[in-house]
């Protein structure tokens, strides 16, 4: 049975200067301190102290006891600091890992954030599109007369990990002083609009968020930039033209170099139906027309040009690079080899880039998909807020 030990507040660590106080009292005090600080290892010190008392009582004078008492106190302090050091090594690696795993939390050794299912969640949607001046009206079903809101109550649940809940104020602080740039087609613009609307929910003065050039949101304009002046950052969109010169980047690519976060996408216009609308158009590499080049081969060539540009023009120590795959509803059969091409090209890059592989979602999207870009952005932000290196590909 464990003996009763008084709290430290009732234990005096200062020996009395009076010669009438028995020396054994101080030894008992030190023994009790060791028991408290070291647990069961204190039994060893207790036995030593007990032996010292008997020895002192029978054979030594007071000055000998004082010397032994000093050694016991010194030993106790050494034992205490050894225990503290062991506790530090045991506790702090765990604490460090908690900080590191702030982002998408894993419940297994490998987390695929893009493998999962849609589940109902009554806390959604994360914003009211009617309150966001940057939400395209064509994607605002409620503003266009839809009465029910059940289609908005869905979120993506990965199979073996959790996407952290969106915390707008933490994200706004994370983006302070940054430049976020979306580059791609109309779906990229939709994701850009979604991110702006998500972030505006944490801004008190909505007038402090504005389009840099005073432009309205249209499908035709090549550049749109929204500034969050209270936090000194911008969220921008560049629309890519159809590229038939497969070995050249868009002429506006120089505008992207000093960005902090780059989110690319392409693929939605690489369909046969859309390319056939361009009569007399052929792919070109160098100065030669590639009359017989297939669309997948052309896509791979263009993507390799993009990868080479990232490797040579972008400082990835500063800039986070993402490439989002596309939703497969643009394809008649619901699937294409383009996602595999994207994954392979990024995998072979000499610098880090992250694929947001959202293509598999689309076979199970419930009802309508106008709010799905919100979920893309939740995963994007989880990467940006995470400090750990986890493969989600």
mmCIF file of C-alpha atoms in Angstrom:
data_model
loop_
_atom_site.group_PDB
_atom_site.id
_atom_site.type_symbol
_atom_site.label_atom_id
_atom_site.label_comp_id
_atom_site.label_asym_id
_atom_site.label_seq_id
_atom_site.Cartn_x
_atom_site.Cartn_y
_atom_site.Cartn_z
ATOM 1 C CA UNK A 1 0.000 0.000 0.000
ATOM 2 C CA UNK A 2 1.327 3.443 -0.913
ATOM 3 C CA UNK A 3 2.064 5.503 2.215
ATOM 4 C CA UNK A 4 0.353 8.824 2.789
ATOM 5 C CA UNK A 5 2.455 11.780 1.661
ATOM 6 C CA UNK A 6 1.672 15.363 2.663
ATOM 7 C CA UNK A 7 1.328 17.994 -0.057
ATOM 8 C CA UNK A 8 4.412 20.032 -0.856
ATOM 9 C CA UNK A 9 2.806 23.074 0.735
ATOM 10 C CA UNK A 10 3.059 21.270 4.100
ATOM 11 C CA UNK A 11 6.674 20.196 3.661
ATOM 12 C CA UNK A 12 9.513 22.452 4.768
ATOM 13 C CA UNK A 13 12.670 22.155 2.710
ATOM 14 C CA UNK A 14 14.714 24.498 4.921
ATOM 15 C CA UNK A 15 16.422 22.805 7.900
ATOM 16 C CA UNK A 16 16.076 24.482 11.242
ATOM 17 C CA UNK A 17 19.166 26.198 12.622
ATOM 18 C CA UNK A 18 18.272 24.956 16.095
ATOM 19 C CA UNK A 19 20.417 22.116 17.371
ATOM 20 C CA UNK A 20 17.385 20.640 19.190
ATOM 21 C CA UNK A 21 15.623 19.612 15.957
ATOM 22 C CA UNK A 22 16.362 15.959 15.135
ATOM 23 C CA UNK A 23 18.339 15.493 11.900
ATOM 24 C CA UNK A 24 16.090 12.615 10.821
ATOM 25 C CA UNK A 25 13.271 15.049 10.108
ATOM 26 C CA UNK A 26 15.152 16.649 7.242
ATOM 27 C CA UNK A 27 15.999 13.257 5.786
ATOM 28 C CA UNK A 28 12.327 12.254 5.881
ATOM 29 C CA UNK A 29 11.461 15.511 4.118
ATOM 30 C CA UNK A 30 13.948 14.864 1.325
ATOM 31 C CA UNK A 31 12.736 11.292 1.010
ATOM 32 C CA UNK A 32 9.168 12.489 0.606
ATOM 33 C CA UNK A 33 10.178 15.027 -2.045
ATOM 34 C CA UNK A 34 11.866 12.261 -4.002
ATOM 35 C CA UNK A 35 8.739 10.101 -3.783
ATOM 36 C CA UNK A 36 6.624 12.921 -5.202
ATOM 37 C CA UNK A 37 9.025 13.855 -8.037
ATOM 38 C CA UNK A 38 10.194 10.400 -9.024
ATOM 39 C CA UNK A 39 7.312 8.049 -8.179
ATOM 40 C CA UNK A 40 8.259 4.569 -7.106
ATOM 41 C CA UNK A 41 11.933 5.216 -7.730
ATOM 42 C CA UNK A 42 11.776 7.259 -4.497
ATOM 43 C CA UNK A 43 11.660 3.997 -2.521
ATOM 44 C CA UNK A 44 15.345 3.579 -3.233
ATOM 45 C CA UNK A 45 16.188 6.980 -1.717
ATOM 46 C CA UNK A 46 13.931 6.232 1.256
ATOM 47 C CA UNK A 47 15.865 3.072 2.037
ATOM 48 C CA UNK A 48 19.161 4.930 1.731
ATOM 49 C CA UNK A 49 17.878 7.642 4.053
ATOM 50 C CA UNK A 50 16.675 5.084 6.585
ATOM 51 C CA UNK A 51 20.051 3.372 6.533
ATOM 52 C CA UNK A 52 21.728 6.769 6.978
ATOM 53 C CA UNK A 53 19.634 7.519 10.047
ATOM 54 C CA UNK A 54 20.589 4.295 11.764
ATOM 55 C CA UNK A 55 24.227 4.788 10.839
ATOM 56 C CA UNK A 56 24.315 8.348 12.089
ATOM 57 C CA UNK A 57 22.523 7.519 15.287
ATOM 58 C CA UNK A 58 25.058 4.953 16.327
ATOM 59 C CA UNK A 59 28.413 5.955 14.870
ATOM 60 C CA UNK A 60 28.733 9.545 13.686
ATOM 61 C CA UNK A 61 28.607 13.005 15.097
ATOM 62 C CA UNK A 62 26.414 15.840 13.929
ATOM 63 C CA UNK A 63 28.894 17.213 11.378
ATOM 64 C CA UNK A 64 29.133 13.821 9.650
ATOM 65 C CA UNK A 65 25.373 13.689 9.363
ATOM 66 C CA UNK A 66 25.248 17.149 7.826
ATOM 67 C CA UNK A 67 27.703 16.056 5.147
ATOM 68 C CA UNK A 68 25.664 12.961 4.348
ATOM 69 C CA UNK A 69 22.504 15.048 4.398
ATOM 70 C CA UNK A 70 24.030 17.369 1.796
ATOM 71 C CA UNK A 71 24.890 14.420 -0.432
ATOM 72 C CA UNK A 72 21.327 13.119 -0.174
ATOM 73 C CA UNK A 73 19.905 16.530 -1.092
ATOM 74 C CA UNK A 74 22.310 16.758 -4.048
ATOM 75 C CA UNK A 75 21.342 13.266 -5.182
ATOM 76 C CA UNK A 76 17.700 14.169 -4.918
ATOM 77 C CA UNK A 77 18.179 17.220 -7.140
ATOM 78 C CA UNK A 78 20.093 15.180 -9.716
ATOM 79 C CA UNK A 79 17.316 12.567 -9.709
ATOM 80 C CA UNK A 80 14.714 15.285 -10.137
ATOM 81 C CA UNK A 81 16.430 16.820 -13.196
ATOM 82 C CA UNK A 82 16.976 13.401 -14.768
ATOM 83 C CA UNK A 83 13.254 12.709 -14.372
ATOM 84 C CA UNK A 84 12.397 16.108 -15.857
ATOM 85 C CA UNK A 85 14.645 15.424 -18.852
ATOM 86 C CA UNK A 86 13.009 12.053 -19.469
ATOM 87 C CA UNK A 87 9.578 13.657 -19.205
ATOM 88 C CA UNK A 88 10.574 16.291 -21.785
ATOM 89 C CA UNK A 89 11.759 13.660 -24.269
ATOM 90 C CA UNK A 90 8.584 11.660 -23.749
ATOM 91 C CA UNK A 91 5.995 14.458 -23.826
ATOM 92 C CA UNK A 92 7.299 17.024 -26.320
ATOM 93 C CA UNK A 93 7.649 14.793 -29.402
ATOM 94 C CA UNK A 94 3.951 14.027 -28.955
ATOM 95 C CA UNK A 95 3.162 17.715 -28.593
ATOM 96 C CA UNK A 96 5.229 18.480 -31.687
ATOM 97 C CA UNK A 97 3.334 15.906 -33.723
ATOM 98 C CA UNK A 98 0.022 17.438 -32.685
ATOM 99 C CA UNK A 99 1.166 20.761 -34.142
ATOM 100 C CA UNK A 100 2.487 19.137 -37.284
ATOM 101 C CA UNK A 101 -0.753 17.282 -37.975
ATOM 102 C CA UNK A 102 -3.014 20.342 -37.896
ATOM 103 C CA UNK A 103 -4.011 19.912 -41.553
ATOM 104 C CA UNK A 104 -5.920 16.954 -42.960
ATOM 105 C CA UNK A 105 -5.872 14.520 -40.056
ATOM 106 C CA UNK A 106 -4.976 10.938 -40.850
ATOM 107 C CA UNK A 107 -6.518 7.868 -39.277
ATOM 108 C CA UNK A 108 -4.220 5.523 -41.184
ATOM 109 C CA UNK A 109 -0.690 5.489 -42.540
ATOM 110 C CA UNK A 110 -1.831 6.754 -45.943
ATOM 111 C CA UNK A 111 -4.509 9.373 -46.501
ATOM 112 C CA UNK A 112 -6.192 9.914 -49.836
ATOM 113 C CA UNK A 113 -8.320 13.022 -49.385
ATOM 114 C CA UNK A 114 -9.962 12.448 -52.763
ATOM 115 C CA UNK A 115 -11.250 8.960 -52.072
ATOM 116 C CA UNK A 116 -14.458 9.013 -50.096
ATOM 117 C CA UNK A 117 -18.115 9.924 -50.347
ATOM 118 C CA UNK A 118 -20.569 12.794 -49.981
ATOM 119 C CA UNK A 119 -22.401 12.991 -46.659
ATOM 120 C CA UNK A 120 -25.172 15.207 -45.349
ATOM 121 C CA UNK A 121 -24.107 18.051 -43.074
ATOM 122 C CA UNK A 122 -26.672 20.513 -41.750
ATOM 123 C CA UNK A 123 -23.982 23.118 -40.991
ATOM 124 C CA UNK A 124 -23.534 23.732 -44.717
ATOM 125 C CA UNK A 125 -23.409 25.866 -46.858
ATOM 126 C CA UNK A 126 -20.511 27.934 -45.582
ATOM 127 C CA UNK A 127 -21.855 31.180 -47.059
ATOM 128 C CA UNK A 128 -24.931 32.655 -48.684
ATOM 129 C CA UNK A 129 -24.176 33.232 -52.358
ATOM 130 C CA UNK A 130 -26.770 36.025 -52.466
ATOM 131 C CA UNK A 131 -24.652 37.992 -49.989
ATOM 132 C CA UNK A 132 -21.480 37.670 -52.077
ATOM 133 C CA UNK A 133 -21.119 40.269 -54.855
ATOM 134 C CA UNK A 134 -18.546 38.087 -56.617
ATOM 135 C CA UNK A 135 -20.777 35.012 -56.970
ATOM 136 C CA UNK A 136 -21.888 34.515 -60.553
ATOM 137 C CA UNK A 137 -25.677 34.675 -60.695
ATOM 138 C CA UNK A 138 -25.858 31.692 -63.006
ATOM 139 C CA UNK A 139 -24.487 29.516 -60.179
ATOM 140 C CA UNK A 140 -26.780 30.958 -57.505
ATOM 141 C CA UNK A 141 -29.746 28.604 -57.598
ATOM 142 C CA UNK A 142 -31.557 30.311 -54.714
ATOM 143 C CA UNK A 143 -31.364 33.707 -56.412
ATOM 144 C CA UNK A 144 -32.696 32.096 -59.577
ATOM 145 C CA UNK A 145 -35.832 30.885 -57.824
ATOM 146 C CA UNK A 146 -35.021 27.536 -56.257
ATOM 147 C CA UNK A 147 -36.910 27.156 -52.975
ATOM 148 C CA UNK A 148 -35.396 24.129 -51.251
ATOM 149 C CA UNK A 149 -31.888 24.157 -49.765
ATOM 150 C CA UNK A 150 -31.334 20.450 -49.235
ATOM 151 C CA UNK A 151 -28.912 20.289 -52.153
ATOM 152 C CA UNK A 152 -26.570 22.612 -50.250
ATOM 153 C CA UNK A 153 -26.284 20.319 -47.206
ATOM 154 C CA UNK A 154 -23.515 18.095 -48.490
ATOM 155 C CA UNK A 155 -19.800 17.867 -47.819
ATOM 156 C CA UNK A 156 -17.030 15.558 -48.911
ATOM 157 C CA UNK A 157 -15.910 12.938 -46.368
ATOM 158 C CA UNK A 158 -12.594 11.211 -47.203
ATOM 159 C CA UNK A 159 -12.478 7.506 -46.494
ATOM 160 C CA UNK A 160 -9.703 7.495 -43.901
ATOM 161 C CA UNK A 161 -9.053 11.095 -42.865
ATOM 162 C CA UNK A 162 -10.854 14.279 -41.914
ATOM 163 C CA UNK A 163 -10.821 17.624 -43.683
ATOM 164 C CA UNK A 164 -10.567 20.303 -40.965
ATOM 165 C CA UNK A 165 -13.501 22.617 -40.571
ATOM 166 C CA UNK A 166 -13.194 25.941 -42.352
ATOM 167 C CA UNK A 167 -12.076 28.645 -39.907
ATOM 168 C CA UNK A 168 -12.219 31.887 -41.850
ATOM 169 C CA UNK A 169 -10.278 34.119 -39.444
ATOM 170 C CA UNK A 170 -7.332 31.747 -39.304
ATOM 171 C CA UNK A 171 -7.276 31.560 -43.099
ATOM 172 C CA UNK A 172 -7.417 35.342 -43.482
ATOM 173 C CA UNK A 173 -4.406 35.692 -41.188
ATOM 174 C CA UNK A 174 -2.567 32.948 -43.048
ATOM 175 C CA UNK A 175 -3.080 34.804 -46.337
ATOM 176 C CA UNK A 176 -2.100 38.211 -44.986
ATOM 177 C CA UNK A 177 0.346 39.882 -47.382
ATOM 178 C CA UNK A 178 0.056 37.063 -49.938
ATOM 179 C CA UNK A 179 -0.902 36.811 -53.596
ATOM 180 C CA UNK A 180 -3.169 33.906 -54.586
ATOM 181 C CA UNK A 181 -3.545 33.278 -58.325
ATOM 182 C CA UNK A 182 -5.920 30.934 -60.166
ATOM 183 C CA UNK A 183 -5.019 30.143 -63.776
ATOM 184 C CA UNK A 184 -7.233 28.167 -66.118
ATOM 185 C CA UNK A 185 -10.669 27.949 -67.705
ATOM 186 C CA UNK A 186 -14.201 28.752 -66.544
ATOM 187 C CA UNK A 187 -14.086 26.138 -63.790
ATOM 188 C CA UNK A 188 -10.992 27.843 -62.428
ATOM 189 C CA UNK A 189 -12.930 31.117 -62.371
ATOM 190 C CA UNK A 190 -15.726 29.374 -60.463
ATOM 191 C CA UNK A 191 -13.240 28.164 -57.840
ATOM 192 C CA UNK A 192 -11.805 31.689 -57.656
ATOM 193 C CA UNK A 193 -15.285 33.118 -57.010
ATOM 194 C CA UNK A 194 -15.913 30.468 -54.362
ATOM 195 C CA UNK A 195 -12.739 31.285 -52.440
ATOM 196 C CA UNK A 196 -13.542 34.990 -52.416
ATOM 197 C CA UNK A 197 -17.049 34.343 -51.093
ATOM 198 C CA UNK A 198 -15.702 32.005 -48.400
ATOM 199 C CA UNK A 199 -13.145 34.561 -47.234
ATOM 200 C CA UNK A 200 -15.607 37.465 -47.245
ATOM 201 C CA UNK A 201 -17.580 35.793 -44.444
ATOM 202 C CA UNK A 202 -14.768 36.830 -42.076
ATOM 203 C CA UNK A 203 -14.453 40.443 -43.258
ATOM 204 C CA UNK A 204 -16.421 43.021 -41.270
ATOM 205 C CA UNK A 205 -16.192 45.871 -43.776
ATOM 206 C CA UNK A 206 -17.324 44.325 -47.065
ATOM 207 C CA UNK A 207 -16.331 47.530 -48.889
ATOM 208 C CA UNK A 208 -12.690 46.719 -48.136
ATOM 209 C CA UNK A 209 -12.970 43.845 -50.635
ATOM 210 C CA UNK A 210 -13.028 45.059 -54.238
ATOM 211 C CA UNK A 211 -11.999 44.198 -57.794
ATOM 212 C CA UNK A 212 -8.671 45.895 -58.408
ATOM 213 C CA UNK A 213 -9.622 47.464 -61.756
ATOM 214 C CA UNK A 214 -13.296 47.984 -61.021
ATOM 215 C CA UNK A 215 -14.289 45.244 -63.473
ATOM 216 C CA UNK A 216 -17.478 43.236 -63.305
ATOM 217 C CA UNK A 217 -17.296 39.449 -63.246
ATOM 218 C CA UNK A 218 -17.632 38.250 -66.827
ATOM 219 C CA UNK A 219 -16.679 35.163 -68.791
ATOM 220 C CA UNK A 220 -14.716 37.056 -71.418
ATOM 221 C CA UNK A 221 -12.266 39.153 -69.440
ATOM 222 C CA UNK A 222 -8.794 37.613 -69.162
ATOM 223 C CA UNK A 223 -7.839 39.039 -65.774
ATOM 224 C CA UNK A 224 -9.793 39.631 -62.585
ATOM 225 C CA UNK A 225 -8.231 40.535 -59.259
ATOM 226 C CA UNK A 226 -9.954 41.018 -55.906
ATOM 227 C CA UNK A 227 -8.109 42.739 -53.092
ATOM 228 C CA UNK A 228 -8.749 42.186 -49.389
ATOM 229 C CA UNK A 229 -7.334 45.521 -48.288
ATOM 230 C CA UNK A 230 -7.789 44.928 -44.552
ATOM 231 C CA UNK A 231 -5.459 41.915 -44.801
ATOM 232 C CA UNK A 232 -3.246 43.147 -47.639
ATOM 233 C CA UNK A 233 -3.681 40.187 -49.968
ATOM 234 C CA UNK A 234 -5.253 39.537 -53.362
ATOM 235 C CA UNK A 235 -7.049 36.629 -55.010
ATOM 236 C CA UNK A 236 -6.639 36.759 -58.780
ATOM 237 C CA UNK A 237 -7.811 34.892 -61.859
ATOM 238 C CA UNK A 238 -6.205 34.590 -65.296
ATOM 239 C CA UNK A 239 -8.227 32.977 -68.062
ATOM 240 C CA UNK A 240 -6.163 30.845 -70.425
ATOM 241 C CA UNK A 241 -6.775 30.905 -74.143
ATOM 242 C CA UNK A 242 -6.904 27.696 -76.120
ATOM 243 C CA UNK A 243 -3.283 26.790 -76.722
ATOM 244 C CA UNK A 244 -2.414 25.253 -80.066
ATOM 245 C CA UNK A 245 1.311 26.068 -79.690
ATOM 246 C CA UNK A 246 2.081 23.192 -77.370
ATOM 247 C CA UNK A 247 5.672 24.150 -76.576
ATOM 248 C CA UNK A 248 4.979 27.738 -75.496
ATOM 249 C CA UNK A 249 3.453 29.166 -72.368
ATOM 250 C CA UNK A 250 0.756 31.813 -72.513
ATOM 251 C CA UNK A 251 2.154 35.297 -73.088
ATOM 252 C CA UNK A 252 0.743 36.471 -69.736
ATOM 253 C CA UNK A 253 2.633 33.804 -67.762
ATOM 254 C CA UNK A 254 5.209 36.386 -66.685
ATOM 255 C CA UNK A 255 2.474 37.924 -64.515
ATOM 256 C CA UNK A 256 2.317 34.822 -62.320
ATOM 257 C CA UNK A 257 5.975 34.538 -61.303
ATOM 258 C CA UNK A 258 5.876 36.536 -58.049
ATOM 259 C CA UNK A 259 2.770 34.788 -56.691
ATOM 260 C CA UNK A 260 2.719 33.025 -53.335
ATOM 261 C CA UNK A 261 0.107 30.426 -54.283
ATOM 262 C CA UNK A 262 -0.574 29.207 -57.819
ATOM 263 C CA UNK A 263 -3.584 27.019 -58.651
ATOM 264 C CA UNK A 264 -3.662 25.762 -62.248
ATOM 265 C CA UNK A 265 -6.224 23.762 -64.143
ATOM 266 C CA UNK A 266 -6.862 22.837 -67.743
ATOM 267 C CA UNK A 267 -8.578 20.050 -69.596
ATOM 268 C CA UNK A 268 -12.153 21.215 -69.938
ATOM 269 C CA UNK A 269 -11.667 22.480 -73.470
ATOM 270 C CA UNK A 270 -9.504 19.525 -74.523
ATOM 271 C CA UNK A 271 -12.575 17.669 -75.746
ATOM 272 C CA UNK A 272 -13.029 16.660 -79.357
ATOM 273 C CA UNK A 273 -16.306 18.554 -79.613
ATOM 274 C CA UNK A 274 -14.729 21.830 -78.516
ATOM 275 C CA UNK A 275 -11.568 21.444 -80.557
ATOM 276 C CA UNK A 276 -13.565 20.631 -83.698
ATOM 277 C CA UNK A 277 -15.280 24.000 -83.388
ATOM 278 C CA UNK A 278 -11.926 25.541 -84.294
ATOM 279 C CA UNK A 279 -11.924 24.771 -88.022
ATOM 280 C CA UNK A 280 -8.534 24.795 -89.666
ATOM 281 C CA UNK A 281 -6.723 24.669 -86.294
ATOM 282 C CA UNK A 282 -3.870 22.226 -85.733
ATOM 283 C CA UNK A 283 -1.451 21.583 -82.920
ATOM 284 C CA UNK A 284 2.000 23.041 -83.406
ATOM 285 C CA UNK A 285 5.356 22.188 -81.836
ATOM 286 C CA UNK A 286 8.226 24.441 -82.796
ATOM 287 C CA UNK A 287 7.628 25.489 -86.365
ATOM 288 C CA UNK A 288 5.902 22.276 -87.421
ATOM 289 C CA UNK A 289 2.202 21.500 -87.568
ATOM 290 C CA UNK A 290 1.234 18.155 -86.016
ATOM 291 C CA UNK A 291 -1.661 17.179 -88.242
ATOM 292 C CA UNK A 292 -2.080 13.687 -86.915
ATOM 293 C CA UNK A 293 -1.410 14.313 -83.212
ATOM 294 C CA UNK A 294 -4.056 12.876 -80.896
ATOM 295 C CA UNK A 295 -5.684 15.017 -78.226
ATOM 296 C CA UNK A 296 -4.179 13.033 -75.284
ATOM 297 C CA UNK A 297 -0.696 13.321 -76.831
ATOM 298 C CA UNK A 298 -1.177 17.041 -77.364
ATOM 299 C CA UNK A 299 -2.374 17.427 -73.773
ATOM 300 C CA UNK A 300 0.681 15.590 -72.452
ATOM 301 C CA UNK A 301 2.998 17.763 -74.556
ATOM 302 C CA UNK A 302 1.386 20.968 -73.313
ATOM 303 C CA UNK A 303 1.526 19.765 -69.722
ATOM 304 C CA UNK A 304 5.222 18.946 -70.021
ATOM 305 C CA UNK A 305 5.763 22.505 -71.271
ATOM 306 C CA UNK A 306 3.957 23.782 -68.165
ATOM 307 C CA UNK A 307 6.043 21.548 -65.872
ATOM 308 C CA UNK A 308 9.289 22.752 -67.437
ATOM 309 C CA UNK A 309 8.193 26.370 -66.968
ATOM 310 C CA UNK A 310 7.403 25.754 -63.287
ATOM 311 C CA UNK A 311 10.826 24.161 -62.774
ATOM 312 C CA UNK A 312 12.712 27.069 -64.342
ATOM 313 C CA UNK A 313 10.605 30.164 -63.654
ATOM 314 C CA UNK A 314 9.015 29.594 -60.230
ATOM 315 C CA UNK A 315 10.830 29.668 -56.906
ATOM 316 C CA UNK A 316 9.016 26.813 -55.196
ATOM 317 C CA UNK A 317 10.733 27.652 -51.898
ATOM 318 C CA UNK A 318 8.411 30.647 -51.852
ATOM 319 C CA UNK A 319 5.493 29.656 -54.083
ATOM 320 C CA UNK A 320 3.137 26.737 -53.460
ATOM 321 C CA UNK A 321 2.056 25.159 -56.751
ATOM 322 C CA UNK A 322 -1.199 23.236 -57.208
ATOM 323 C CA UNK A 323 -2.749 21.633 -60.259
ATOM 324 C CA UNK A 324 -6.430 20.772 -59.981
ATOM 325 C CA UNK A 325 -7.790 18.048 -62.204
ATOM 326 C CA UNK A 326 -11.166 18.526 -63.840
ATOM 327 C CA UNK A 327 -14.697 17.290 -63.309
ATOM 328 C CA UNK A 328 -15.466 14.424 -65.637
ATOM 329 C CA UNK A 329 -18.982 15.550 -66.574
ATOM 330 C CA UNK A 330 -17.314 17.326 -69.499
ATOM 331 C CA UNK A 331 -16.590 13.885 -70.920
ATOM 332 C CA UNK A 332 -19.288 11.809 -72.541
ATOM 333 C CA UNK A 333 -18.211 8.608 -70.819
ATOM 334 C CA UNK A 334 -17.550 10.341 -67.501
ATOM 335 C CA UNK A 335 -13.863 9.471 -67.516
ATOM 336 C CA UNK A 336 -10.738 10.112 -69.551
ATOM 337 C CA UNK A 337 -7.043 9.367 -69.408
ATOM 338 C CA UNK A 338 -6.256 13.043 -68.792
ATOM 339 C CA UNK A 339 -6.208 12.660 -65.018
ATOM 340 C CA UNK A 340 -3.580 9.936 -65.336
ATOM 341 C CA UNK A 341 -1.518 12.208 -67.586
ATOM 342 C CA UNK A 342 -1.671 15.016 -65.014
ATOM 343 C CA UNK A 343 -0.613 12.700 -62.191
ATOM 344 C CA UNK A 344 2.295 11.258 -64.150
ATOM 345 C CA UNK A 345 3.648 14.625 -65.314
ATOM 346 C CA UNK A 346 3.529 16.129 -61.812
ATOM 347 C CA UNK A 347 5.084 13.001 -60.328
ATOM 348 C CA UNK A 348 8.089 13.377 -62.628
ATOM 349 C CA UNK A 349 8.661 17.070 -61.894
ATOM 350 C CA UNK A 350 11.948 18.131 -60.319
ATOM 351 C CA UNK A 351 10.209 20.589 -57.974
ATOM 352 C CA UNK A 352 7.266 20.097 -55.601
ATOM 353 C CA UNK A 353 3.725 20.506 -56.899
ATOM 354 C CA UNK A 354 0.449 19.139 -55.552
ATOM 355 C CA UNK A 355 -2.360 17.593 -57.569
ATOM 356 C CA UNK A 356 -5.874 18.323 -56.338
ATOM 357 C CA UNK A 357 -7.275 15.142 -57.849
ATOM 358 C CA UNK A 358 -10.996 15.913 -57.735
ATOM 359 C CA UNK A 359 -11.973 13.978 -60.883
ATOM 360 C CA UNK A 360 -13.174 10.828 -58.998
ATOM 361 C CA UNK A 361 -15.728 12.910 -57.070
ATOM 362 C CA UNK A 362 -18.000 13.454 -60.005
ATOM 363 C CA UNK A 363 -19.469 9.996 -60.332
ATOM 364 C CA UNK A 364 -21.143 10.529 -56.939
ATOM 365 C CA UNK A 365 -21.920 14.247 -56.776
ATOM 366 C CA UNK A 366 -25.436 14.525 -55.287
ATOM 367 C CA UNK A 367 -28.070 16.535 -57.146
ATOM 368 C CA UNK A 368 -26.249 19.623 -58.434
ATOM 369 C CA UNK A 369 -22.622 20.643 -58.370
ATOM 370 C CA UNK A 370 -22.647 24.441 -58.239
ATOM 371 C CA UNK A 371 -21.246 24.361 -54.652
ATOM 372 C CA UNK A 372 -18.558 21.725 -55.261
ATOM 373 C CA UNK A 373 -15.797 24.357 -55.780
ATOM 374 C CA UNK A 374 -16.349 25.300 -52.122
ATOM 375 C CA UNK A 375 -15.140 21.824 -51.204
ATOM 376 C CA UNK A 376 -12.174 22.133 -53.565
ATOM 377 C CA UNK A 377 -11.187 25.247 -51.660
ATOM 378 C CA UNK A 378 -11.601 23.590 -48.274
ATOM 379 C CA UNK A 379 -9.083 20.954 -49.311
ATOM 380 C CA UNK A 380 -6.802 23.577 -50.866
ATOM 381 C CA UNK A 381 -6.810 25.558 -47.619
ATOM 382 C CA UNK A 382 -6.148 22.441 -45.557
ATOM 383 C CA UNK A 383 -2.938 21.964 -47.540
ATOM 384 C CA UNK A 384 -1.924 25.570 -46.979
ATOM 385 C CA UNK A 385 -2.586 25.363 -43.239
ATOM 386 C CA UNK A 386 -0.837 22.035 -42.825
ATOM 387 C CA UNK A 387 2.872 21.914 -41.943
ATOM 388 C CA UNK A 388 3.328 18.233 -42.517
ATOM 389 C CA UNK A 389 4.299 16.523 -45.745
ATOM 390 C CA UNK A 390 1.613 13.963 -46.549
ATOM 391 C CA UNK A 391 1.016 12.355 -49.906
ATOM 392 C CA UNK A 392 -2.568 12.739 -51.049
ATOM 393 C CA UNK A 393 -1.952 11.488 -54.529
#
